[in-house]
mmCIF file of C-alpha atoms in Angstrom:
data_model
loop_
_atom_site.group_PDB
_atom_site.id
_atom_site.type_symbol
_atom_site.label_atom_id
_atom_site.label_comp_id
_atom_site.label_asym_id
_atom_site.label_seq_id
_atom_site.Cartn_x
_atom_site.Cartn_y
_atom_site.Cartn_z
ATOM 1 C CA MET A 1 130.905 111.797 99.645
ATOM 2 C CA LEU A 2 129.057 114.404 101.861
ATOM 3 C CA ILE A 3 128.425 116.518 98.838
ATOM 4 C CA ALA A 4 127.568 114.218 96.590
ATOM 5 C CA ILE A 5 124.456 113.187 99.007
ATOM 6 C CA LEU A 6 123.530 116.746 99.653
ATOM 7 C CA VAL A 7 123.255 117.334 95.751
ATOM 8 C CA VAL A 8 121.060 113.993 95.506
ATOM 9 C CA GLY A 9 118.719 115.411 98.496
ATOM 10 C CA LEU A 10 118.393 118.653 96.726
ATOM 11 C CA VAL A 11 117.482 116.912 93.129
ATOM 12 C CA GLY A 12 114.907 114.705 94.915
ATOM 13 C CA LEU A 13 113.483 117.687 96.542
ATOM 14 C CA LEU A 14 113.396 119.567 93.659
ATOM 15 C CA VAL A 15 111.708 116.555 91.618
ATOM 16 C CA TYR A 16 109.069 116.356 94.629
ATOM 17 C CA LEU A 17 108.223 120.040 94.138
ATOM 18 C CA PHE A 18 107.753 119.987 90.325
ATOM 19 C CA TRP A 19 106.103 116.534 90.119
ATOM 20 C CA TYR A 20 103.948 117.337 92.908
ATOM 21 C CA GLY A 21 103.331 121.218 92.975
ATOM 22 C CA GLY A 22 105.086 121.824 96.413
ATOM 23 C CA TYR A 23 103.516 122.735 99.248
ATOM 24 C CA GLU A 24 101.675 125.910 98.399
ATOM 25 C CA GLY A 25 99.283 126.376 95.380
ATOM 26 C CA PRO A 26 95.552 125.250 95.893
ATOM 27 C CA ILE A 27 96.323 122.068 97.870
ATOM 28 C CA ASP A 28 94.892 122.343 101.818
ATOM 29 C CA TRP A 29 97.276 120.451 104.411
ATOM 30 C CA HIS A 30 95.540 121.634 107.549
ATOM 31 C CA GLY A 31 93.783 124.324 108.981
ATOM 32 C CA SER A 32 94.357 127.507 110.564
ATOM 33 C CA ARG A 33 97.022 127.245 113.237
ATOM 34 C CA ASP A 34 95.557 129.833 115.514
ATOM 35 C CA ALA A 35 92.253 127.390 116.039
ATOM 36 C CA ARG A 36 92.422 124.419 117.854
ATOM 37 C CA ARG A 37 89.874 122.502 115.798
ATOM 38 C CA ILE A 38 90.928 119.171 114.293
ATOM 39 C CA ALA A 39 89.510 116.769 111.935
ATOM 40 C CA LEU A 40 89.774 112.717 111.555
ATOM 41 C CA THR A 41 89.399 111.864 108.076
ATOM 42 C CA PHE A 42 89.155 108.290 107.012
ATOM 43 C CA ASP A 43 89.879 107.013 103.440
ATOM 44 C CA ASP A 44 89.299 104.283 101.038
ATOM 45 C CA GLY A 45 85.766 103.362 102.282
ATOM 46 C CA PRO A 46 82.895 102.871 102.555
ATOM 47 C CA ASP A 47 83.662 99.318 103.988
ATOM 48 C CA PRO A 48 80.762 97.330 105.229
ATOM 49 C CA ALA A 49 83.290 95.054 107.673
ATOM 50 C CA HIS A 50 84.324 97.898 109.415
ATOM 51 C CA THR A 51 82.513 101.355 108.445
ATOM 52 C CA PRO A 52 79.647 100.727 110.948
ATOM 53 C CA ALA A 53 81.289 99.896 113.804
ATOM 54 C CA LEU A 54 83.304 103.156 113.203
ATOM 55 C CA LEU A 55 80.107 105.215 112.725
ATOM 56 C CA ASP A 56 78.895 103.536 116.368
ATOM 57 C CA ALA A 57 82.056 104.461 117.662
ATOM 58 C CA LEU A 58 81.661 108.492 116.679
ATOM 59 C CA ALA A 59 77.985 108.405 117.423
ATOM 60 C CA ALA A 60 78.924 107.282 120.903
ATOM 61 C CA LEU A 61 81.933 110.064 120.738
ATOM 62 C CA ASP A 62 79.584 112.756 119.347
ATOM 63 C CA VAL A 63 82.344 113.291 116.851
ATOM 64 C CA LYS A 64 81.667 114.344 113.132
ATOM 65 C CA ALA A 65 84.704 113.170 110.794
ATOM 66 C CA THR A 66 85.080 113.379 107.192
ATOM 67 C CA PHE A 67 85.011 110.438 104.815
ATOM 68 C CA PHE A 68 86.814 110.242 101.634
ATOM 69 C CA VAL A 69 85.107 107.602 99.623
ATOM 70 C CA VAL A 70 86.042 105.400 96.856
ATOM 71 C CA GLY A 71 83.484 105.623 94.292
ATOM 72 C CA ALA A 72 83.093 102.057 93.277
ATOM 73 C CA ARG A 73 82.617 101.057 96.917
ATOM 74 C CA ALA A 74 80.017 103.818 97.401
ATOM 75 C CA ALA A 75 78.056 102.548 94.146
ATOM 76 C CA ALA A 76 78.383 99.042 96.048
ATOM 77 C CA HIS A 77 77.461 100.182 99.250
ATOM 78 C CA PRO A 78 74.746 102.772 98.485
ATOM 79 C CA ASP A 79 73.116 102.221 102.022
ATOM 80 C CA LEU A 80 76.172 102.883 104.113
ATOM 81 C CA THR A 81 77.266 105.571 102.203
ATOM 82 C CA ALA A 82 74.027 106.979 102.821
ATOM 83 C CA ARG A 83 74.381 106.388 106.649
ATOM 84 C CA ILE A 84 77.641 108.187 106.730
ATOM 85 C CA ALA A 85 76.163 111.159 105.243
ATOM 86 C CA ARG A 86 72.591 111.082 107.495
ATOM 87 C CA GLU A 87 74.721 110.806 110.374
ATOM 88 C CA GLY A 88 76.253 114.254 109.825
ATOM 89 C CA HIS A 89 79.516 113.174 108.449
ATOM 90 C CA GLU A 90 81.284 114.865 105.791
ATOM 91 C CA LEU A 91 81.521 112.852 102.368
ATOM 92 C CA GLY A 92 84.772 113.562 99.852
ATOM 93 C CA ASN A 93 85.422 111.976 96.655
ATOM 94 C CA HIS A 94 88.630 109.804 96.862
ATOM 95 C CA THR A 95 88.149 108.255 93.065
ATOM 96 C CA TYR A 96 86.399 105.873 91.497
ATOM 97 C CA THR A 97 89.334 103.078 91.321
ATOM 98 C CA HIS A 98 92.088 104.528 93.931
ATOM 99 C CA ARG A 99 94.382 104.421 91.282
ATOM 100 C CA TYR A 100 98.132 106.060 91.583
ATOM 101 C CA LEU A 101 97.027 109.792 89.655
ATOM 102 C CA PRO A 102 100.320 110.689 88.541
ATOM 103 C CA LEU A 103 100.568 108.157 85.916
ATOM 104 C CA ALA A 104 96.938 109.058 84.713
ATOM 105 C CA ARG A 105 95.937 111.876 82.246
ATOM 106 C CA ALA A 106 94.005 114.549 83.211
ATOM 107 C CA ARG A 107 90.933 113.238 81.243
ATOM 108 C CA SER A 108 91.139 109.909 82.784
ATOM 109 C CA VAL A 109 91.488 111.890 86.386
ATOM 110 C CA ALA A 110 88.386 113.601 85.410
ATOM 111 C CA ARG A 111 86.272 110.512 84.747
ATOM 112 C CA GLU A 112 87.626 108.874 88.050
ATOM 113 C CA LEU A 113 86.302 112.144 89.993
ATOM 114 C CA ALA A 114 83.140 112.594 87.776
ATOM 115 C CA SER A 115 81.761 109.031 88.184
ATOM 116 C CA THR A 116 82.943 108.752 92.188
ATOM 117 C CA ASP A 117 80.485 112.212 92.251
ATOM 118 C CA ALA A 118 77.944 110.521 90.391
ATOM 119 C CA ALA A 119 78.004 107.355 92.638
ATOM 120 C CA ILE A 120 77.970 109.715 95.914
ATOM 121 C CA ALA A 121 75.249 111.592 94.770
ATOM 122 C CA ARG A 122 73.016 108.279 93.870
ATOM 123 C CA ALA A 123 73.358 107.368 97.373
ATOM 124 C CA THR A 124 73.174 110.581 99.532
ATOM 125 C CA GLY A 125 72.002 113.562 97.137
ATOM 126 C CA VAL A 126 75.080 115.386 97.540
ATOM 127 C CA VAL A 127 77.757 116.174 95.708
ATOM 128 C CA PRO A 128 81.310 116.629 97.567
ATOM 129 C CA THR A 129 83.461 119.659 97.072
ATOM 130 C CA LEU A 130 86.192 117.999 98.676
ATOM 131 C CA ALA A 131 88.496 115.496 97.324
ATOM 132 C CA ARG A 132 91.871 113.712 98.055
ATOM 133 C CA PRO A 133 94.065 111.697 95.828
ATOM 134 C CA PRO A 134 94.576 108.143 96.421
ATOM 135 C CA TYR A 135 98.134 107.857 98.451
ATOM 136 C CA GLY A 136 98.535 111.401 98.073
ATOM 137 C CA GLY A 137 99.522 111.258 94.584
ATOM 138 C CA ARG A 138 99.664 114.305 92.455
ATOM 139 C CA ARG A 139 101.351 116.128 89.743
ATOM 140 C CA PRO A 140 100.763 119.958 88.403
ATOM 141 C CA ALA A 141 98.049 118.050 85.475
ATOM 142 C CA THR A 142 96.226 116.308 88.647
ATOM 143 C CA VAL A 143 95.930 119.338 90.771
ATOM 144 C CA ARG A 144 94.625 121.318 87.581
ATOM 145 C CA ALA A 145 92.275 119.112 87.117
ATOM 146 C CA PHE A 146 91.009 118.501 90.294
ATOM 147 C CA ARG A 147 90.360 122.478 90.145
ATOM 148 C CA ARG A 148 88.380 122.363 86.727
ATOM 149 C CA LEU A 149 86.066 120.306 88.599
ATOM 150 C CA ALA A 150 85.878 122.730 91.543
ATOM 151 C CA LYS A 151 87.506 120.603 93.796
ATOM 152 C CA ARG A 152 89.351 121.510 97.058
ATOM 153 C CA LEU A 153 92.447 119.223 96.975
ATOM 154 C CA VAL A 154 92.456 118.141 100.612
ATOM 155 C CA LEU A 155 95.859 116.089 101.980
ATOM 156 C CA TRP A 156 96.856 116.061 105.885
ATOM 157 C CA ASP A 157 99.556 116.694 107.893
ATOM 158 C CA VAL A 158 99.350 114.262 110.442
ATOM 159 C CA ASN A 159 99.400 110.591 109.322
ATOM 160 C CA SER A 160 98.320 107.958 111.614
ATOM 161 C CA PHE A 161 99.790 105.148 109.668
ATOM 162 C CA ASP A 162 97.295 102.972 110.815
ATOM 163 C CA TRP A 163 97.569 100.810 107.741
ATOM 164 C CA LYS A 164 101.321 99.538 108.870
ATOM 165 C CA GLY A 165 99.097 97.517 111.608
ATOM 166 C CA ALA A 166 100.313 98.880 114.532
ATOM 167 C CA PRO A 167 98.364 98.134 117.655
ATOM 168 C CA ALA A 168 95.824 101.066 118.302
ATOM 169 C CA ARG A 169 98.023 102.397 121.608
ATOM 170 C CA ASP A 170 100.423 103.204 119.057
ATOM 171 C CA ILE A 171 98.189 104.760 116.825
ATOM 172 C CA ALA A 172 97.045 107.065 118.754
ATOM 173 C CA GLU A 173 100.106 107.901 120.624
ATOM 174 C CA ARG A 174 101.639 108.800 117.194
ATOM 175 C CA VAL A 175 99.080 111.168 116.257
ATOM 176 C CA LEU A 176 99.188 112.700 120.040
ATOM 177 C CA GLU A 177 102.605 113.253 119.414
ATOM 178 C CA ARG A 178 102.563 115.425 115.950
ATOM 179 C CA VAL A 179 98.914 116.994 116.328
ATOM 180 C CA ARG A 180 98.552 120.871 116.054
ATOM 181 C CA PRO A 181 95.943 123.201 115.721
ATOM 182 C CA GLY A 182 94.483 123.236 112.518
ATOM 183 C CA SER A 183 95.800 119.417 111.960
ATOM 184 C CA ILE A 184 94.141 117.234 109.354
ATOM 185 C CA VAL A 185 94.603 113.526 110.392
ATOM 186 C CA LEU A 186 94.888 110.950 107.973
ATOM 187 C CA MET A 187 93.066 107.695 108.895
ATOM 188 C CA HIS A 188 91.335 104.679 106.908
ATOM 189 C CA ASP A 189 87.891 102.318 107.845
ATOM 190 C CA ALA A 190 88.849 100.217 104.947
ATOM 191 C CA ARG A 191 91.755 97.758 105.643
ATOM 192 C CA ASP A 192 93.073 94.920 107.090
ATOM 193 C CA GLY A 193 93.008 95.281 111.158
ATOM 194 C CA ALA A 194 90.627 98.449 111.138
ATOM 195 C CA GLU A 195 89.446 97.514 114.330
ATOM 196 C CA GLU A 196 92.589 98.986 115.677
ATOM 197 C CA THR A 197 92.180 102.054 114.128
ATOM 198 C CA ILE A 198 88.477 102.156 115.840
ATOM 199 C CA ASP A 199 89.722 101.385 119.040
ATOM 200 C CA ALA A 200 92.308 104.299 118.278
ATOM 201 C CA VAL A 201 89.928 106.553 117.748
ATOM 202 C CA ARG A 202 87.897 105.778 121.089
ATOM 203 C CA ALA A 203 91.320 106.422 122.651
ATOM 204 C CA LEU A 204 92.015 109.684 121.134
ATOM 205 C CA VAL A 205 89.262 111.654 120.935
ATOM 206 C CA PRO A 206 88.715 111.641 124.822
ATOM 207 C CA ALA A 207 92.566 113.215 124.558
ATOM 208 C CA LEU A 208 92.471 115.239 122.519
ATOM 209 C CA ARG A 209 89.465 117.184 124.294
ATOM 210 C CA ALA A 210 91.336 116.824 127.488
ATOM 211 C CA ARG A 211 94.066 119.078 125.344
ATOM 212 C CA GLY A 212 91.491 121.539 124.406
ATOM 213 C CA TYR A 213 91.021 120.281 120.869
ATOM 214 C CA GLU A 214 87.656 120.761 118.975
ATOM 215 C CA LEU A 215 86.733 117.596 116.636
ATOM 216 C CA ALA A 216 85.334 118.855 113.259
ATOM 217 C CA THR A 217 85.277 117.973 109.799
ATOM 218 C CA ALA A 218 87.919 118.629 107.043
ATOM 219 C CA GLY A 219 85.784 121.608 105.590
ATOM 220 C CA ALA A 220 84.840 122.976 109.105
ATOM 221 C CA THR A 221 88.596 122.943 110.194
ATOM 222 C CA LEU A 222 89.800 124.370 106.826
ATOM 223 C CA THR A 223 86.956 127.008 107.072
ATOM 224 C CA SER A 224 88.501 128.230 110.290
ATOM 225 C CA SER A 225 91.760 129.049 108.210
#
């Protein structure tokens, strides 16, 4: 029985490494472990119900973050997208429709990225260099499509699991337990109950600074690698 479990686990690991391209290669999970700099990143926005309050909180905390925005949402809310950039935050490409990319052809992936670039550029005049696949889902062909469009594929090493509906205190504690120098933290500004994410940020930032961490964008955190 134990051997069967080990075999199944090994096969699962090999499938993961083949399908998702493994942990090495042209994928960034975190910055340098030698630099006490970390990045808060927010996926799936911009959301007119929650992103403004999050931006207010970040401004009050004097923190710059990275927003991986969905192209359709950026097109629907160009003023909010422009505000993110205007306030000094970094914008990343999170595809246009938030589809699961391992099931998409490379040509479709390229269209998703290009359409999102166009929506962000119309709102801000900036074309993002960072990109993140929805759910982190990717396969080798997905990674190659990102590379052809000169996108730096950025994932995360700390998942806040804020989307599960936990209270702010639990979200903050989960991040604090797992964060390390160079960490990239995954959070969401477009979800039901995002007020808890915003409250978690208000608790997280002073706690992280008390531990000697500098809060920066994902691009700046990766640059220190």
